[in-house]
Amino acid sequence: MNERIAFANFHPVSLFFYFAAVLIFTMFTQNPVLLLISLFGASLFAAVTSTRAQIFADLKFYVPVFIVISLTNPIFSHGGATPLFFMNDNPVTLEAVLCGIDIAVMIVSVMLVCKAFSKVMESDKLLCLFGKAAPKLAAVLSMSLRFIPLFKRKFAQIKEAQTALGYFKSGSLSESLMSNARVFSALVTWALENGADTADSLSARGYDAGTRKSFSLFRFKKQDAVLLILTLALSAAVLPGFAGGSLDFDFYPYITVPGTDGLSLISYSAFGVLSLIPFIFEVKEALHWKYLRSKI
């Protein structure tokens, strides 16, 4: 369990339903208000659960991704009724630019939510969720999450060994690309061999032999029930906005105005609280810990 993140102390069932709700609402809407709320909540949680170096590293990744996605849409999509200028006789419209920004916000938001999910939902929690119903799926998911840090460490080890052998000394771009390709080839070979060894090990231990019993240290507590009920209640408050069309938003041919009626405001408020739950809980636990330490 990730002890550094207080939100990770919730039961896997409550965490799964929470992240599923946030991801579904984020992925299946074009409404910029909802997307900005999702991006804001995910960014705050990432900020309070990351070191300063990790924050800067994330910015160096997410900002270029955001810019590239924003610029890609107006290049390939020429719909819209408000041309800004022409590129190769094709109009670049205001609607296409804003739609590209909207898509970028959605993608970055989903990536941040998925990163938060990977921080709090570790392999033992996935086994707790799917171990009984789908043990093979649980094993695949658990191994996939485990392989990500292993790949990073192995890549660094292979690159360090290649550097010691005299590679990566040339400053030319072609030599750097060839050296990195050599490292990547070695990494893929290691990954295939490691995967085969893991599969043989699981088979030798009888993982696929008959019905299996699963063991879990997780117990469903009062705070887990509170999170689950809060997630379901807030999701239920957001759904009428989708069902009633109050949250519908279009960019083509004209940009529509986000809904400001009572149903829309209720949906915005409910989704705002839902998105901020991890950040609020982290701040609350940090303040509580600081208070306890002050009593020592």
Coordinates of C-alpha atoms in Angstrom, one line a residue:
M1 CA 0.0 0.0 0.0
N2 CA 1.2 3.5 -0.8
E3 CA 1.5 5.0 2.7
R4 CA 2.5 8.4 1.4
I5 CA -1.0 8.9 -0.3
A6 CA -3.8 9.0 2.3
F7 CA -6.4 8.5 -0.4
A8 CA -4.9 5.1 -1.1
N9 CA -6.1 3.9 2.3
F10 CA -9.7 3.4 1.1
H11 CA -11.0 0.0 0.1
P12 CA -10.4 -1.0 -3.5
V13 CA -14.1 -1.2 -4.3
S14 CA -14.7 2.4 -3.2
L15 CA -11.7 3.6 -5.1
F16 CA -12.7 1.7 -8.3
F17 CA -16.2 3.1 -8.4
Y18 CA -14.8 6.6 -7.7
F19 CA -12.3 6.6 -10.5
A20 CA -14.7 4.9 -12.9
A21 CA -17.2 7.7 -12.3
V22 CA -14.7 10.5 -12.9
L23 CA -13.3 8.8 -16.0
I24 CA -16.7 8.2 -17.5
F25 CA -17.9 11.7 -17.0
T26 CA -14.6 13.1 -18.4
M27 CA -14.3 10.9 -21.4
F28 CA -17.9 11.2 -22.6
T29 CA -18.5 14.9 -22.7
Q30 CA -17.4 17.9 -24.8
N31 CA -18.6 20.4 -22.2
P32 CA -15.6 22.6 -21.4
V33 CA -16.8 23.4 -17.9
L34 CA -16.9 19.8 -16.9
L35 CA -13.5 19.1 -18.6
L36 CA -11.9 22.1 -16.8
I37 CA -13.3 20.9 -13.5
S38 CA -11.9 17.4 -14.1
L39 CA -8.5 18.9 -15.1
F40 CA -8.4 21.1 -12.1
G41 CA -9.3 18.4 -9.6
A42 CA -6.8 15.9 -11.1
S43 CA -4.0 18.5 -11.2
L44 CA -4.5 19.4 -7.6
F45 CA -4.3 15.8 -6.5
A46 CA -1.2 15.3 -8.6
A47 CA 0.4 18.4 -7.1
V48 CA -0.2 17.3 -3.5
T49 CA 1.0 13.7 -4.1
S50 CA 4.1 14.5 -6.1
T51 CA 7.5 15.9 -5.3
R52 CA 8.7 19.1 -6.8
A53 CA 10.9 17.2 -9.2
Q54 CA 8.0 15.0 -10.3
I55 CA 5.8 18.1 -10.8
F56 CA 8.3 19.7 -13.2
A57 CA 8.8 16.3 -15.0
D58 CA 5.0 16.1 -15.5
L59 CA 4.8 19.6 -16.8
K60 CA 7.6 18.9 -19.3
F61 CA 5.4 16.0 -20.6
Y62 CA 1.9 17.2 -20.3
V63 CA 2.4 20.8 -21.6
P64 CA 3.9 19.6 -25.0
V65 CA 1.2 17.0 -25.3
F66 CA -1.5 19.7 -24.7
I67 CA 0.1 22.0 -27.3
V68 CA 0.5 19.3 -29.9
I69 CA -3.1 18.1 -29.6
S70 CA -4.5 21.6 -29.6
L71 CA -2.6 22.4 -32.8
T72 CA -3.4 19.2 -34.6
N73 CA -7.2 19.5 -34.7
P74 CA -7.4 22.9 -36.6
I75 CA -4.8 21.5 -39.1
F76 CA -7.0 18.5 -40.1
S77 CA -10.5 19.8 -39.2
H78 CA -11.7 22.8 -41.3
G79 CA -15.3 22.9 -40.1
G80 CA -16.7 26.0 -38.4
A81 CA -18.3 29.3 -39.4
T82 CA -15.6 31.6 -38.2
P83 CA -12.3 31.5 -40.3
L84 CA -9.3 33.1 -38.6
F85 CA -6.8 32.7 -41.5
F86 CA -6.1 30.4 -44.4
M87 CA -3.3 27.8 -44.6
N88 CA -2.6 26.1 -48.0
D89 CA -6.0 27.4 -49.1
N90 CA -7.7 25.7 -46.1
P91 CA -9.4 27.7 -43.5
V92 CA -8.3 27.6 -39.9
T93 CA -11.5 28.3 -37.9
L94 CA -12.1 29.5 -34.4
E95 CA -14.3 26.5 -33.8
A96 CA -11.6 24.1 -34.8
V97 CA -9.0 25.8 -32.6
L98 CA -11.3 25.8 -29.6
C99 CA -12.4 22.2 -30.3
G100 CA -8.7 21.2 -30.3
I101 CA -8.1 22.8 -27.0
D102 CA -11.2 21.1 -25.6
I103 CA -9.9 17.7 -26.8
A104 CA -6.5 18.4 -25.3
V105 CA -8.1 19.3 -22.0
M106 CA -10.0 16.0 -22.1
I107 CA -7.0 13.9 -22.9
V108 CA -4.7 15.4 -20.4
S109 CA -7.5 15.1 -17.7
V110 CA -7.9 11.5 -18.5
M111 CA -4.2 10.9 -18.3
L112 CA -3.9 12.6 -14.9
V113 CA -6.9 10.7 -13.6
C114 CA -5.3 7.4 -14.8
K115 CA -2.0 8.4 -13.2
A116 CA -3.8 9.0 -9.9
F117 CA -5.5 5.6 -10.4
S118 CA -2.2 3.9 -10.8
K119 CA -0.9 5.6 -7.7
V120 CA -3.6 4.4 -5.4
M121 CA -4.7 1.1 -7.1
E122 CA -1.7 -1.2 -6.7
S123 CA -1.5 -4.8 -7.8
D124 CA -2.8 -6.2 -4.5
K125 CA -5.9 -4.1 -4.8
L126 CA -6.6 -5.3 -8.3
L127 CA -6.3 -8.8 -7.1
C128 CA -8.8 -8.0 -4.4
L129 CA -11.2 -6.6 -6.9
F130 CA -10.9 -9.3 -9.7
G131 CA -9.3 -12.2 -7.9
K132 CA -12.5 -14.2 -7.5
A133 CA -14.5 -13.2 -10.5
A134 CA -11.6 -13.1 -13.1
P135 CA -8.3 -14.4 -11.7
K136 CA -6.6 -14.4 -15.0
L137 CA -7.6 -10.8 -15.7
A138 CA -6.4 -9.9 -12.2
A139 CA -3.1 -11.5 -12.9
V140 CA -2.6 -9.8 -16.2
L141 CA -3.5 -6.4 -14.8
S142 CA -1.3 -6.9 -11.8
M143 CA 1.7 -8.0 -13.9
S144 CA 1.1 -5.1 -16.3
L145 CA 1.3 -2.5 -13.5
R146 CA 4.4 -4.3 -12.1
F147 CA 6.2 -4.3 -15.4
I148 CA 6.1 -0.5 -15.8
P149 CA 8.5 0.3 -13.0
L150 CA 10.5 -2.8 -13.9
F151 CA 10.9 -1.5 -17.5
K152 CA 12.1 1.8 -16.2
R153 CA 14.7 0.3 -14.0
K154 CA 15.9 -2.2 -16.6
F155 CA 16.1 0.5 -19.2
A156 CA 18.3 2.5 -16.9
Q157 CA 20.5 -0.5 -16.2
I158 CA 20.9 -1.4 -19.8
K159 CA 21.7 2.1 -20.8
E160 CA 24.3 2.4 -18.0
A161 CA 25.9 -0.8 -19.2
Q162 CA 26.0 0.4 -22.8
T163 CA 27.5 3.7 -21.7
A164 CA 30.2 1.8 -19.8
L165 CA 31.0 -0.1 -23.0
G166 CA 31.6 3.2 -24.9
Y167 CA 28.2 3.9 -26.4
F168 CA 26.4 7.3 -26.0
K169 CA 29.8 9.1 -26.1
S170 CA 29.2 10.7 -29.5
G171 CA 27.1 13.9 -29.4
S172 CA 25.6 13.3 -32.9
L173 CA 21.9 12.7 -33.2
S174 CA 22.2 9.6 -35.4
E175 CA 24.6 7.9 -32.9
S176 CA 22.2 8.7 -30.0
L177 CA 19.3 7.2 -31.9
M178 CA 21.2 4.1 -32.8
S179 CA 22.4 3.7 -29.2
N180 CA 18.9 4.1 -27.8
A181 CA 17.5 1.7 -30.4
R182 CA 20.1 -0.9 -29.2
V183 CA 19.0 -0.4 -25.6
F184 CA 15.3 -0.7 -26.6
S185 CA 16.1 -3.9 -28.5
A186 CA 17.8 -5.4 -25.5
L187 CA 14.8 -4.3 -23.3
V188 CA 12.3 -6.0 -25.5
T189 CA 14.3 -9.2 -25.5
W190 CA 14.5 -9.1 -21.7
A191 CA 10.7 -8.4 -21.5
L192 CA 9.8 -11.4 -23.7
E193 CA 12.1 -13.7 -21.7
N194 CA 10.8 -12.4 -18.4
G195 CA 7.2 -12.8 -19.5
A196 CA 7.8 -16.4 -20.6
D197 CA 9.5 -17.2 -17.3
T198 CA 6.7 -15.6 -15.3
A199 CA 4.1 -17.6 -17.2
D200 CA 6.0 -20.9 -16.6
S201 CA 6.4 -20.0 -13.0
L202 CA 2.6 -19.4 -12.6
S203 CA 1.8 -22.6 -14.4
A204 CA 4.3 -24.6 -12.3
R205 CA 2.6 -23.3 -9.1
G206 CA -0.8 -24.4 -10.3
Y207 CA -2.3 -20.9 -10.9
D208 CA -4.6 -22.2 -13.6
A209 CA -5.5 -25.5 -11.9
G210 CA -9.1 -25.5 -10.8
T211 CA -10.9 -23.1 -8.5
R212 CA -8.8 -20.7 -6.6
K213 CA -9.3 -19.0 -3.2
S214 CA -8.3 -15.4 -2.8
F215 CA -7.0 -13.8 0.3
S216 CA -7.1 -10.1 1.0
L217 CA -6.1 -7.9 3.9
F218 CA -8.6 -5.2 2.9
R219 CA -11.7 -4.7 5.1
F220 CA -14.6 -2.6 4.1
K221 CA -14.9 0.1 6.8
K222 CA -17.1 3.1 7.6
Q223 CA -15.0 5.6 5.6
D224 CA -15.1 3.3 2.6
A225 CA -18.9 3.2 2.7
V226 CA -19.0 7.0 3.0
L227 CA -16.8 7.4 -0.1
L228 CA -18.9 4.9 -2.0
I229 CA -22.2 6.5 -1.1
L230 CA -20.8 10.0 -1.8
T231 CA -19.6 8.9 -5.2
L232 CA -22.9 7.3 -6.1
A233 CA -24.9 10.3 -4.8
L234 CA -22.8 12.9 -6.7
S235 CA -22.8 10.8 -9.8
A236 CA -26.6 10.6 -9.6
A237 CA -26.7 14.4 -9.3
V238 CA -24.6 14.8 -12.5
L239 CA -26.5 12.3 -14.6
P240 CA -29.8 14.3 -15.0
G241 CA -27.7 17.0 -16.7
F242 CA -26.6 14.5 -19.3
A243 CA -30.0 12.9 -19.7
G244 CA -31.8 16.2 -20.0
G245 CA -29.4 17.7 -22.5
S246 CA -28.4 20.6 -20.2
L247 CA -24.7 19.6 -20.5
D248 CA -24.7 19.2 -24.3
F249 CA -22.1 21.2 -26.1
D250 CA -21.2 21.6 -29.8
F251 CA -18.4 23.4 -31.6
Y252 CA -19.6 23.0 -35.2
P253 CA -20.9 24.8 -37.1
Y254 CA -21.2 27.4 -34.3
I255 CA -20.0 27.3 -30.7
T256 CA -22.8 26.8 -28.3
V257 CA -22.9 28.4 -24.9
P258 CA -22.6 26.1 -21.8
G259 CA -25.9 25.7 -20.0
T260 CA -26.5 27.9 -17.0
D261 CA -29.9 26.7 -16.0
G262 CA -30.5 25.2 -12.6
L263 CA -30.0 21.6 -13.7
S264 CA -26.6 22.5 -15.3
L265 CA -25.4 24.3 -12.2
I266 CA -26.4 21.3 -10.0
S267 CA -24.4 19.0 -12.3
Y268 CA -21.4 21.4 -12.4
S269 CA -21.4 21.6 -8.6
A270 CA -21.8 17.9 -8.0
F271 CA -19.0 17.0 -10.5
G272 CA -16.8 19.7 -8.9
V273 CA -17.2 18.2 -5.5
L274 CA -16.6 14.7 -7.0
S275 CA -13.4 15.8 -8.7
L276 CA -12.0 17.5 -5.6
I277 CA -12.6 14.6 -3.2
P278 CA -9.1 13.2 -3.4
F279 CA -7.5 16.6 -3.0
I280 CA -9.8 17.5 -0.1
F281 CA -9.0 14.2 1.7
E282 CA -5.3 14.6 1.2
V283 CA -5.3 18.2 2.6
K284 CA -7.5 17.1 5.6
E285 CA -5.2 14.2 6.4
A286 CA -2.1 16.4 6.1
L287 CA -3.6 19.0 8.4
H288 CA -4.7 16.3 10.9
W289 CA -1.1 14.8 10.9
K290 CA 0.4 18.3 11.4
Y291 CA -1.9 18.9 14.3
L292 CA -1.0 15.5 15.9
R293 CA 2.7 16.2 15.5
S294 CA 2.3 19.6 17.1
K295 CA 1.0 17.9 20.2
I296 CA 4.1 15.9 20.7

